Structure formats: structure tokens, C-alpha cells
mmCIF file of C-alpha atoms in Angstrom:
data_model
loop_
_atom_site.group_PDB
_atom_site.id
_atom_site.type_symbol
_atom_site.label_atom_id
_atom_site.label_comp_id
_atom_site.label_asym_id
_atom_site.label_seq_id
_atom_site.Cartn_x
_atom_site.Cartn_y
_atom_site.Cartn_z
ATOM 1 C CA MET A 136 18.503 -11.957 -62.869
ATOM 2 C CA ASP A 137 15.853 -10.494 -65.180
ATOM 3 C CA TYR A 138 12.868 -11.394 -67.322
ATOM 4 C CA PRO A 139 13.757 -13.488 -70.396
ATOM 5 C CA ASN A 140 13.790 -10.511 -72.761
ATOM 6 C CA SER A 141 16.300 -12.122 -75.098
ATOM 7 C CA VAL A 142 14.229 -15.284 -75.611
ATOM 8 C CA PRO A 143 12.034 -15.068 -78.767
ATOM 9 C CA SER A 144 9.301 -17.081 -77.134
ATOM 10 C CA VAL A 145 5.611 -17.041 -77.848
ATOM 11 C CA GLY A 146 3.474 -15.498 -75.106
ATOM 12 C CA LEU A 147 5.885 -12.809 -73.905
ATOM 13 C CA VAL A 148 5.171 -9.075 -74.178
ATOM 14 C CA ASP A 149 8.279 -6.972 -73.799
ATOM 15 C CA GLY A 150 9.818 -9.999 -72.137
ATOM 16 C CA ARG A 151 7.159 -10.185 -69.422
ATOM 17 C CA PHE A 152 4.786 -13.049 -68.750
ATOM 18 C CA ILE A 153 1.132 -12.842 -69.736
ATOM 19 C CA ASP A 154 -1.933 -15.028 -69.216
ATOM 20 C CA GLU A 155 -3.705 -16.915 -71.976
ATOM 21 C CA ASN A 156 -6.647 -15.008 -73.518
ATOM 22 C CA ALA A 157 -9.312 -17.553 -74.571
ATOM 23 C CA ILE A 158 -11.452 -14.899 -76.288
ATOM 24 C CA SER A 159 -8.751 -13.538 -78.580
ATOM 25 C CA GLY A 160 -6.970 -16.835 -78.822
ATOM 26 C CA ALA A 161 -3.669 -15.339 -77.588
ATOM 27 C CA PRO A 162 -1.606 -18.031 -75.879
ATOM 28 C CA GLY A 163 -0.180 -17.594 -72.394
ATOM 29 C CA SER A 164 3.483 -17.334 -71.622
ATOM 30 C CA LEU A 165 5.733 -20.321 -72.105
ATOM 31 C CA ILE A 166 8.610 -20.287 -69.612
ATOM 32 C CA PRO A 167 11.913 -21.128 -71.320
ATOM 33 C CA ALA A 168 13.937 -23.921 -69.752
ATOM 34 C CA ALA A 169 17.041 -21.715 -69.562
ATOM 35 C CA TRP A 170 15.154 -19.090 -67.590
ATOM 36 C CA GLY A 171 13.495 -21.599 -65.242
ATOM 37 C CA ASN A 172 16.820 -23.272 -64.538
ATOM 38 C CA GLY A 173 18.409 -19.865 -63.967
ATOM 39 C CA VAL A 174 15.818 -18.886 -61.367
ATOM 40 C CA THR A 175 16.289 -22.176 -59.555
ATOM 41 C CA GLN A 176 20.070 -21.774 -59.534
ATOM 42 C CA GLU A 177 19.789 -18.232 -58.142
ATOM 43 C CA ILE A 178 17.676 -19.469 -55.212
ATOM 44 C CA LEU A 179 19.865 -22.516 -54.572
ATOM 45 C CA ALA A 180 22.948 -20.300 -54.452
ATOM 46 C CA VAL A 181 21.412 -18.356 -51.549
ATOM 47 C CA VAL A 182 20.331 -21.503 -49.713
ATOM 48 C CA LYS A 183 23.736 -23.176 -50.060
ATOM 49 C CA SER A 184 25.653 -20.054 -49.025
ATOM 50 C CA ALA A 185 23.810 -20.226 -45.682
ATOM 51 C CA GLY A 186 25.040 -23.775 -45.129
ATOM 52 C CA ILE A 187 21.597 -25.325 -45.731
ATOM 53 C CA ALA A 188 21.213 -28.514 -47.764
ATOM 54 C CA PRO A 189 18.575 -28.041 -50.520
ATOM 55 C CA ASP A 190 15.321 -29.924 -49.925
ATOM 56 C CA GLU A 191 12.577 -29.904 -52.596
ATOM 57 C CA ASN A 192 9.959 -30.602 -49.902
ATOM 58 C CA ASP A 193 10.865 -27.535 -47.836
ATOM 59 C CA ASN A 194 9.397 -24.348 -49.284
ATOM 60 C CA ALA A 195 10.795 -22.128 -46.486
ATOM 61 C CA GLN A 196 14.488 -22.637 -47.213
ATOM 62 C CA LEU A 197 15.024 -19.286 -48.914
ATOM 63 C CA LEU A 198 13.619 -17.491 -45.837
ATOM 64 C CA LYS A 199 15.804 -19.565 -43.496
ATOM 65 C CA ALA A 200 18.858 -18.826 -45.614
ATOM 66 C CA LEU A 201 18.172 -15.094 -45.581
ATOM 67 C CA GLN A 202 17.805 -15.169 -41.793
ATOM 68 C CA VAL A 203 21.208 -16.824 -41.447
ATOM 69 C CA ILE A 204 22.887 -14.427 -43.859
ATOM 70 C CA VAL A 205 21.318 -11.344 -42.288
ATOM 71 C CA GLY A 206 22.295 -12.646 -38.870
ATOM 72 C CA LYS A 207 25.946 -12.777 -39.920
ATOM 73 C CA ALA A 208 25.806 -9.361 -41.540
ATOM 74 C CA SER A 209 24.099 -7.837 -38.465
ATOM 75 C CA PRO A 210 25.886 -9.201 -35.362
ATOM 76 C CA MET A 211 22.878 -8.899 -33.066
ATOM 77 C CA LEU A 212 19.998 -11.308 -33.595
ATOM 78 C CA SER A 213 16.671 -10.882 -31.806
ATOM 79 C CA VAL A 214 17.193 -14.047 -29.738
ATOM 80 C CA VAL A 215 16.245 -13.970 -26.049
ATOM 81 C CA LYS A 216 17.116 -17.123 -24.154
ATOM 82 C CA ASN A 217 16.823 -18.074 -20.471
ATOM 83 C CA ILE A 218 19.561 -20.326 -19.075
ATOM 84 C CA ALA A 219 19.867 -21.861 -15.605
ATOM 85 C CA VAL A 220 22.346 -24.724 -16.130
ATOM 86 C CA SER A 221 25.902 -25.000 -17.437
ATOM 87 C CA ARG A 222 26.098 -25.616 -21.183
ATOM 88 C CA LEU A 223 27.818 -24.919 -24.493
ATOM 89 C CA LEU A 224 25.984 -22.329 -26.576
ATOM 90 C CA GLU A 225 25.129 -22.964 -30.227
ATOM 91 C CA SER A 226 25.776 -20.273 -32.813
ATOM 92 C CA ASP A 227 22.052 -19.656 -33.307
ATOM 93 C CA GLU A 228 21.587 -19.005 -29.559
ATOM 94 C CA LEU A 229 23.590 -15.792 -29.483
ATOM 95 C CA GLY A 230 21.597 -12.694 -28.659
ATOM 96 C CA LEU A 231 20.351 -11.703 -25.201
ATOM 97 C CA LEU A 232 21.054 -14.469 -22.677
ATOM 98 C CA LEU A 233 19.363 -14.206 -19.271
ATOM 99 C CA VAL A 234 21.324 -16.455 -16.901
ATOM 100 C CA ASN A 235 20.038 -17.586 -13.502
ATOM 101 C CA GLY A 236 22.545 -19.028 -11.056
ATOM 102 C CA ALA A 237 20.239 -19.122 -8.026
ATOM 103 C CA ALA A 238 20.174 -22.923 -7.818
ATOM 104 C CA ASP A 239 23.866 -23.632 -8.412
ATOM 105 C CA ALA A 240 27.068 -22.356 -9.975
ATOM 106 C CA VAL A 241 26.684 -21.930 -13.753
ATOM 107 C CA SER A 242 29.266 -21.920 -16.554
ATOM 108 C CA ILE A 243 28.160 -20.720 -20.011
ATOM 109 C CA THR A 244 30.583 -21.628 -22.834
ATOM 110 C CA LEU A 245 30.601 -19.433 -25.937
ATOM 111 C CA PRO A 246 30.815 -21.076 -29.392
ATOM 112 C CA PRO A 247 34.227 -20.908 -31.101
ATOM 113 C CA SER A 248 35.024 -17.481 -32.513
ATOM 114 C CA ASN A 249 36.046 -18.580 -35.998
ATOM 115 C CA ALA A 250 35.363 -17.743 -39.637
ATOM 116 C CA GLY A 251 32.302 -19.986 -39.646
ATOM 117 C CA LEU A 252 30.706 -18.055 -36.802
ATOM 118 C CA GLY A 253 31.792 -14.714 -38.232
ATOM 119 C CA VAL A 254 31.088 -11.457 -36.452
ATOM 120 C CA ARG A 255 28.381 -12.094 -33.872
ATOM 121 C CA ASP A 256 27.180 -10.377 -30.692
ATOM 122 C CA VAL A 257 25.981 -11.759 -27.393
ATOM 123 C CA ILE A 258 24.740 -9.962 -24.282
ATOM 124 C CA VAL A 259 25.043 -12.075 -21.153
ATOM 125 C CA ARG A 260 23.028 -10.753 -18.208
ATOM 126 C CA ARG A 261 22.720 -12.206 -14.717
ATOM 127 C CA VAL A 262 19.212 -12.239 -13.248
ATOM 128 C CA ASP A 263 19.793 -13.721 -9.771
ATOM 129 C CA ASN A 264 21.520 -12.155 -6.768
ATOM 130 C CA SER A 265 22.828 -15.319 -5.123
ATOM 131 C CA GLY A 266 26.457 -15.804 -4.212
ATOM 132 C CA ASN A 267 26.902 -18.702 -6.655
ATOM 133 C CA ARG A 268 29.723 -18.240 -9.157
ATOM 134 C CA LEU A 269 28.555 -17.509 -12.717
ATOM 135 C CA VAL A 270 31.221 -17.888 -15.404
ATOM 136 C CA VAL A 271 31.155 -16.966 -19.103
ATOM 137 C CA GLN A 272 33.778 -19.268 -20.638
ATOM 138 C CA CYS A 273 35.430 -19.292 -24.082
ATOM 139 C CA SER A 274 35.833 -22.381 -26.264
ATOM 140 C CA GLY A 275 39.267 -23.879 -26.805
ATOM 141 C CA ALA A 276 42.040 -21.288 -26.959
ATOM 142 C CA ASP A 277 39.687 -18.342 -27.508
ATOM 143 C CA ASN A 278 39.954 -15.341 -25.180
ATOM 144 C CA ILE A 279 37.798 -12.432 -24.064
ATOM 145 C CA LYS A 280 39.744 -9.248 -24.779
ATOM 146 C CA PHE A 281 39.306 -7.418 -21.482
ATOM 147 C CA HIS A 282 41.992 -5.897 -19.218
ATOM 148 C CA THR A 283 44.414 -6.194 -22.139
ATOM 149 C CA HIS A 284 46.676 -3.643 -20.393
ATOM 150 C CA LEU A 285 47.535 -6.524 -18.054
ATOM 151 C CA ARG A 286 47.485 -9.407 -20.557
ATOM 152 C CA SER A 287 47.387 -8.564 -24.266
ATOM 153 C CA ALA A 288 45.730 -11.870 -25.181
ATOM 154 C CA GLY A 289 42.871 -11.268 -22.730
ATOM 155 C CA TYR A 290 41.432 -13.993 -20.501
ATOM 156 C CA PRO A 291 39.583 -17.261 -21.194
ATOM 157 C CA PHE A 292 36.605 -16.374 -18.988
ATOM 158 C CA LEU A 293 34.871 -13.649 -17.010
ATOM 159 C CA VAL A 294 32.448 -13.713 -14.080
ATOM 160 C CA LEU A 295 29.083 -12.008 -13.668
ATOM 161 C CA MET A 296 28.571 -10.692 -10.125
ATOM 162 C CA GLY A 297 25.138 -9.683 -8.843
ATOM 163 C CA ALA A 298 21.686 -9.352 -10.366
ATOM 164 C CA GLY A 299 21.756 -6.972 -13.319
ATOM 165 C CA ASP A 300 25.455 -7.387 -14.102
ATOM 166 C CA TRP A 301 25.949 -7.779 -17.873
ATOM 167 C CA TRP A 302 28.613 -7.860 -20.595
ATOM 168 C CA HIS A 303 28.088 -7.229 -24.317
ATOM 169 C CA LEU A 304 30.628 -9.269 -26.316
ATOM 170 C CA ARG A 305 31.392 -9.375 -30.059
ATOM 171 C CA SER A 306 33.305 -12.146 -31.841
ATOM 172 C CA ASP A 307 36.011 -11.269 -34.364
ATOM 173 C CA GLY A 308 35.994 -14.608 -36.195
ATOM 174 C CA ALA A 309 39.629 -15.204 -35.210
ATOM 175 C CA GLY A 310 39.584 -16.504 -31.634
ATOM 176 C CA GLY A 311 38.607 -13.310 -29.862
ATOM 177 C CA TRP A 312 35.557 -11.932 -28.089
ATOM 178 C CA TRP A 313 35.699 -8.159 -27.606
ATOM 179 C CA PRO A 314 33.737 -6.270 -24.915
ATOM 180 C CA VAL A 315 31.428 -3.729 -26.555
ATOM 181 C CA GLY A 316 29.874 -2.667 -23.253
ATOM 182 C CA ARG A 317 29.381 -3.739 -19.656
ATOM 183 C CA PHE A 318 27.326 -2.805 -16.597
ATOM 184 C CA ASP A 319 30.184 -1.248 -14.594
ATOM 185 C CA GLY A 320 33.458 -0.096 -16.096
ATOM 186 C CA THR A 321 35.053 1.136 -12.847
ATOM 187 C CA PRO A 322 38.808 0.418 -13.036
ATOM 188 C CA LEU A 323 40.018 -2.903 -11.677
ATOM 189 C CA GLY A 324 41.217 -2.890 -8.057
ATOM 190 C CA ARG A 325 39.683 0.467 -7.112
ATOM 191 C CA PRO A 326 38.440 0.833 -3.497
ATOM 192 C CA VAL A 327 35.052 2.538 -3.144
ATOM 193 C CA PHE A 328 32.614 3.432 -0.370
ATOM 194 C CA GLU A 329 28.984 2.276 -0.349
ATOM 195 C CA THR A 330 25.859 3.497 1.429
ATOM 196 C CA THR A 331 24.567 -0.074 1.718
ATOM 197 C CA THR A 332 25.918 -3.166 3.406
ATOM 198 C CA ALA A 333 24.696 -5.231 0.425
ATOM 199 C CA PHE A 334 27.039 -5.844 -2.509
ATOM 200 C CA SER A 335 26.235 -3.827 -5.620
ATOM 201 C CA PRO A 336 26.291 -5.639 -8.992
ATOM 202 C CA GLY A 337 29.125 -5.115 -11.408
ATOM 203 C CA GLY A 338 32.081 -6.929 -9.873
ATOM 204 C CA TYR A 339 32.619 -5.828 -6.262
ATOM 205 C CA GLY A 340 33.887 -7.650 -3.186
ATOM 206 C CA ALA A 341 34.641 -6.646 0.388
ATOM 207 C CA LEU A 342 37.726 -4.540 1.141
ATOM 208 C CA ASN A 343 38.683 -7.021 3.830
ATOM 209 C CA GLY A 344 42.065 -8.547 2.982
ATOM 210 C CA ALA A 345 40.519 -11.815 1.828
ATOM 211 C CA ILE A 346 42.551 -14.734 0.459
ATOM 212 C CA LEU A 347 41.742 -15.203 -3.258
ATOM 213 C CA SER A 348 42.460 -17.919 -5.828
ATOM 214 C CA ARG A 349 44.850 -16.987 -8.626
ATOM 215 C CA ALA A 350 43.022 -19.395 -10.962
ATOM 216 C CA GLU A 351 39.604 -17.846 -10.259
ATOM 217 C CA TRP A 352 40.770 -14.201 -10.419
ATOM 218 C CA PRO A 353 43.723 -14.207 -12.899
ATOM 219 C CA TRP A 354 43.211 -10.580 -14.008
ATOM 220 C CA LEU A 355 43.195 -9.355 -10.384
ATOM 221 C CA TRP A 356 46.366 -11.329 -9.668
ATOM 222 C CA ASP A 357 47.994 -9.725 -12.750
ATOM 223 C CA HIS A 358 46.885 -6.326 -11.443
ATOM 224 C CA ALA A 359 48.388 -7.050 -8.001
ATOM 225 C CA LYS A 360 51.727 -8.166 -9.493
ATOM 226 C CA VAL A 361 52.295 -4.823 -11.255
ATOM 227 C CA SER A 362 50.742 -2.633 -8.547
ATOM 228 C CA GLY A 363 53.965 -1.788 -6.722
ATOM 229 C CA MET A 364 52.086 -2.714 -3.546
ATOM 230 C CA MET A 365 52.953 -6.413 -3.278
ATOM 231 C CA TRP A 366 54.185 -8.046 -0.074
ATOM 232 C CA THR A 367 54.691 -11.573 1.151
ATOM 233 C CA GLU A 368 52.468 -12.898 3.905
ATOM 234 C CA ALA A 369 55.468 -12.759 6.264
ATOM 235 C CA THR A 370 56.140 -9.059 5.591
ATOM 236 C CA ARG A 371 52.545 -7.922 5.289
ATOM 237 C CA VAL A 372 52.100 -6.748 8.898
ATOM 238 C CA GLY A 373 52.033 -2.962 8.781
ATOM 239 C CA ALA A 374 51.323 -2.994 5.038
ATOM 240 C CA GLU A 375 47.810 -4.416 5.106
ATOM 241 C CA GLY A 376 46.616 -1.837 2.574
ATOM 242 C CA GLY A 377 48.625 -3.568 -0.149
ATOM 243 C CA TRP A 378 48.471 -6.997 -1.780
ATOM 244 C CA SER A 379 50.234 -10.158 -0.684
ATOM 245 C CA SER A 380 51.499 -13.147 -2.638
ATOM 246 C CA GLY A 381 49.456 -15.517 -0.469
ATOM 247 C CA ASP A 382 50.840 -19.036 -0.345
ATOM 248 C CA GLY A 383 53.191 -18.190 -3.226
ATOM 249 C CA VAL A 384 51.576 -20.689 -5.609
ATOM 250 C CA LEU A 385 47.774 -20.844 -5.664
ATOM 251 C CA THR A 386 46.513 -17.844 -3.701
ATOM 252 C CA PHE A 387 47.014 -14.141 -3.098
ATOM 253 C CA ARG A 388 45.518 -11.645 -0.657
ATOM 254 C CA GLY A 389 43.617 -8.440 -1.317
ATOM 255 C CA PRO A 390 43.958 -5.125 0.533
ATOM 256 C CA GLU A 391 42.509 -4.680 4.018
ATOM 257 C CA GLY A 392 40.640 -1.414 4.590
ATOM 258 C CA ARG A 393 38.186 -2.117 7.389
ATOM 259 C CA GLY A 394 38.284 0.474 10.165
ATOM 260 C CA GLU A 395 40.977 2.541 8.427
ATOM 261 C CA PHE A 396 41.112 6.151 7.223
ATOM 262 C CA LEU A 397 42.304 6.360 3.616
ATOM 263 C CA ARG A 398 44.898 9.004 2.728
ATOM 264 C CA VAL A 399 46.174 10.143 -0.676
ATOM 265 C CA LEU A 400 49.776 9.015 -1.230
ATOM 266 C CA ASP A 401 52.226 11.952 -1.012
ATOM 267 C CA GLU A 402 54.136 11.032 -4.223
ATOM 268 C CA GLY A 403 56.806 13.696 -3.788
ATOM 269 C CA ARG A 404 54.764 16.593 -2.392
ATOM 270 C CA GLY A 405 56.528 16.549 0.983
ATOM 271 C CA ILE A 406 53.483 16.814 3.264
ATOM 272 C CA ASP A 407 53.618 13.123 4.219
ATOM 273 C CA PRO A 408 57.085 12.034 2.997
ATOM 274 C CA GLY A 409 58.670 8.625 3.142
ATOM 275 C CA ARG A 410 55.452 6.647 2.725
ATOM 276 C CA ASN A 411 55.011 3.515 0.629
ATOM 277 C CA PRO A 412 51.603 2.766 -0.903
ATOM 278 C CA GLY A 413 49.456 0.478 1.211
ATOM 279 C CA VAL A 414 51.617 0.890 4.313
ATOM 280 C CA VAL A 415 49.790 1.663 7.550
ATOM 281 C CA GLN A 416 50.623 4.823 9.494
ATOM 282 C CA ARG A 417 49.857 4.594 13.204
ATOM 283 C CA ASP A 418 47.819 7.276 14.935
ATOM 284 C CA GLN A 419 49.463 10.192 16.735
ATOM 285 C CA ASN A 420 48.819 13.800 17.762
ATOM 286 C CA ARG A 421 50.661 16.725 16.256
ATOM 287 C CA ALA A 422 53.484 17.905 18.527
ATOM 288 C CA HIS A 423 52.325 20.634 20.950
ATOM 289 C CA ILE A 424 52.784 21.937 24.524
ATOM 290 C CA HIS A 425 50.238 22.083 27.320
ATOM 291 C CA THR A 426 50.958 25.301 29.285
ATOM 292 C CA PRO A 427 49.287 25.492 32.726
ATOM 293 C CA THR A 428 48.387 28.910 34.109
ATOM 294 C CA ALA A 429 48.638 29.474 37.891
ATOM 295 C CA VAL A 430 45.795 31.548 39.328
ATOM 296 C CA ALA A 431 45.881 32.790 42.987
ATOM 297 C CA VAL A 432 42.934 31.763 45.143
ATOM 298 C CA GLY A 433 43.090 34.712 47.515
ATOM 299 C CA GLU A 434 44.040 35.360 51.089
ATOM 300 C CA GLY A 435 44.409 32.524 53.504
ATOM 301 C CA ALA A 436 45.817 30.017 51.086
ATOM 302 C CA ALA A 437 48.455 28.081 52.915
ATOM 303 C CA ASN A 438 51.977 28.596 51.630
ATOM 304 C CA GLY A 439 50.634 30.517 48.654
ATOM 305 C CA ALA A 440 48.594 27.610 47.337
ATOM 306 C CA VAL A 441 46.849 28.224 43.992
ATOM 307 C CA PHE A 442 44.303 26.584 41.738
ATOM 308 C CA GLN A 443 45.647 25.598 38.283
ATOM 309 C CA THR A 444 43.821 25.992 34.959
ATOM 310 C CA SER A 445 45.075 25.284 31.439
ATOM 311 C CA VAL A 446 44.938 27.030 28.092
ATOM 312 C CA TRP A 447 44.931 23.571 26.423
ATOM 313 C CA SER A 448 42.665 20.590 26.624
ATOM 314 C CA LEU A 449 43.672 19.031 29.949
ATOM 315 C CA ARG A 450 40.747 18.320 32.217
ATOM 316 C CA TYR A 451 41.300 18.977 35.938
ATOM 317 C CA THR A 452 39.572 17.565 38.951
ATOM 318 C CA LEU A 453 39.340 20.477 41.395
ATOM 319 C CA PRO A 454 40.820 21.392 43.757
ATOM 320 C CA TYR A 455 44.239 20.994 42.203
ATOM 321 C CA GLN A 456 46.902 23.078 43.936
ATOM 322 C CA LEU A 457 50.525 24.005 43.468
ATOM 323 C CA VAL A 458 52.678 24.400 46.576
ATOM 324 C CA GLY A 459 55.880 25.876 45.312
ATOM 325 C CA THR A 460 56.640 23.614 42.370
ATOM 326 C CA THR A 461 54.996 20.502 43.846
ATOM 327 C CA PRO A 462 51.396 19.763 42.798
ATOM 328 C CA VAL A 463 49.050 18.570 45.508
ATOM 329 C CA GLY A 464 45.373 17.686 45.386
ATOM 330 C CA THR A 465 43.200 15.182 43.586
ATOM 331 C CA GLY A 466 45.113 15.268 40.255
ATOM 332 C CA LEU A 467 44.251 15.142 36.542
ATOM 333 C CA SER A 468 41.615 13.069 34.710
ATOM 334 C CA ASN A 469 42.016 11.446 31.264
ATOM 335 C CA GLU A 470 40.105 12.716 28.234
ATOM 336 C CA GLY A 471 39.838 10.883 24.909
ATOM 337 C CA GLY A 472 39.976 7.291 23.694
ATOM 338 C CA ALA A 473 42.312 4.669 22.275
ATOM 339 C CA GLU A 474 43.179 6.631 19.100
ATOM 340 C CA ALA A 475 43.232 10.138 17.706
ATOM 341 C CA ARG A 476 40.565 10.638 15.078
ATOM 342 C CA PRO A 477 38.405 13.359 13.475
ATOM 343 C CA HIS A 478 34.615 13.390 13.470
ATOM 344 C CA ASN A 479 33.637 10.828 10.829
ATOM 345 C CA VAL A 480 31.025 8.531 9.280
ATOM 346 C CA ALA A 481 31.666 4.817 8.623
ATOM 347 C CA TYR A 482 30.661 3.457 5.185
ATOM 348 C CA PRO A 483 31.219 -0.108 3.934
ATOM 349 C CA GLY A 484 34.339 -0.452 1.777
ATOM 350 C CA ARG A 485 34.309 -2.408 -1.487
ATOM 351 C CA LEU A 486 36.984 -3.519 -3.964
ATOM 352 C CA LYS A 487 36.509 -3.797 -7.760
ATOM 353 C CA LEU A 488 37.330 -7.443 -8.540
ATOM 354 C CA ILE A 489 36.741 -7.508 -12.334
#
């Protein structure tokens, strides 16, 4: 595109347009038909490339076309949209989506990731802290490419858990949505301690051996299957720290950690040999001997009776006497509780579910 320098037309100076000069009698520029048609074709080419039908009554079509083209060249548009009901998103709604599931469960369906959509970004952020399920779903056979170490194709949906949880996704134009960022990237299935009884956002549930749906948590079920810590419900007793196959068809069970001390698996070191991951080890004391020490009580003690003390932790109710080798007296009292345990603090346990 350029000025019509090659057109020997009256009213052009160095190919540029000029106004008519009534005083000198110089005529104004006459626009050649070839140049006028060329300008129109240049503009129409931009409008049509954006998928917009030309309309001679719409003088904003070039701007609209440029917005569409720039949007495809720069994946992130400055669109902020609030959503509170389930719906299919349009391609021009991608940007920052603020989703509220306080009233009910919500399912947001992404537009197809195809050549027409191109490379586009969407940030989906949850704003409510209710327990309602909030799903970000793909269209058709599209997949979100997360936890691809478990399933190379990815998964058809993800869930947002807790106020502030967010995922930043980018389409590849070929059926895939790729995570660019997320609120919490803690590895799937990891147990953690919290200093609050509330659930933190980012994909956490209770470490309580709950029964889960394979259809609702397919990535967690895939994780459990390759964990090396899988049991059936019938064989799970004594291995509650592992996973179970649930009903064998629709469900599975997560690890149980409530009230337990967690110990690092030996894995060949020899300090705690013969252990399988997730298997419970019952409490016990280290083998030791309680050695009583006989102490004479002085003259007058019948038959050489003595008080007994101990160099260990037995607690005696005095007087406790030994006559020869036969103890007489009021006997010993118990000390301790139902299990052996160190001094400790109890924090809520959580499990990374996504």
C-alpha cells in the first residue's frame, strides 16, 4: 500500500494529495479509481480474515477485526467475566473468569481447542469457599494436559477447590489445553499437616480414608493404581495408610492418617526392615530390663525384711518388702497409658487430591 505515485493524475504533488487552491486556480487531488479500489480491498482483507462479514453501514469493522486478530496473536485478552451458573463458554469470553459456586454446583465448559480458536488463554478462578463441586470441563474429546505422568492424554476436566484456587490454561488449537500455572502445584497424593482445621484452597481433602468416586477423581485413582500401596477392602486392615480398590468398580479409598505417627519408609536402610508402605506398625517399647535394688531398712526388720527401690521407671507403693525371695506388702502401681508415645502436638492431616 502506498500513495499513487505512478498515476499521472492532476492534483498530485510527489504522489501525495493536495487541496484545491481557489486563489491560484490549482485543482485539488483527483483520487484514481485503481487506488480507491486498492484501499478498499486492503481494508476488506483485514475484516474478512477476522471472520467478519463486510457491512457498508458499519464504520467500526476494521477496529473489530484488529481486536480479533490481536486477540489470536496474544493469547490473553483483557476480558473479566463473572459466572455463577453452568454454561458453555464462547471464544470471545476467554480471559479471567471469576466463578462463584456458592449457590450450587457449577460446570464451566471450555470452547473447542481447534484451529479456529487458535492459541488462547483462560484463567479460571474460584471466588466462593462453599463445598459445592466446581468443574472446568473440556468440549468433545479435548483434554486438559495435567498429570500427564499418569495419563499422557491428560483428563477431560479438573476441579477448583476453595476460594482463591485458580488454573491458567492455554489452548494448542489441536484438542489440548495446557496448564501454564496454578494456585498450588504440590504433588498429587502428598499428605501434609495444617495449622488450621479449615481446608486450604488448592485441592486438599481430609487424610481420613474416605471412599472416593473413580469417575470424579480419575487422576487420583490413576495415582493410587501405580502407587505400590494398593489393597482390597478385605485386606486393608493393618494397611490403612495405603489405598484400597473400594468396591472394585466405581469407588476407591484414600489413606487413613488420623491419630497416627508418620514414619519415613526404611527402603533398605535396615533401621526398620521388612516394612511395606502404608502398613501400620503397632506400638511397643524397646526391649529392656527393670532391675530392682534391695535396700536394708535397719535393725528390727523381721526376717531381714527390706524396702525395694528401682533404677528403672517402676512406681512403688510403700511399704513394699522382700522376705527372702517372696515380695510382701501393698504391691506395685501402674504408670502410663494405652500406648507408648513421645511428647507431641496434633495437627490436622490433609491429602492433595488434584
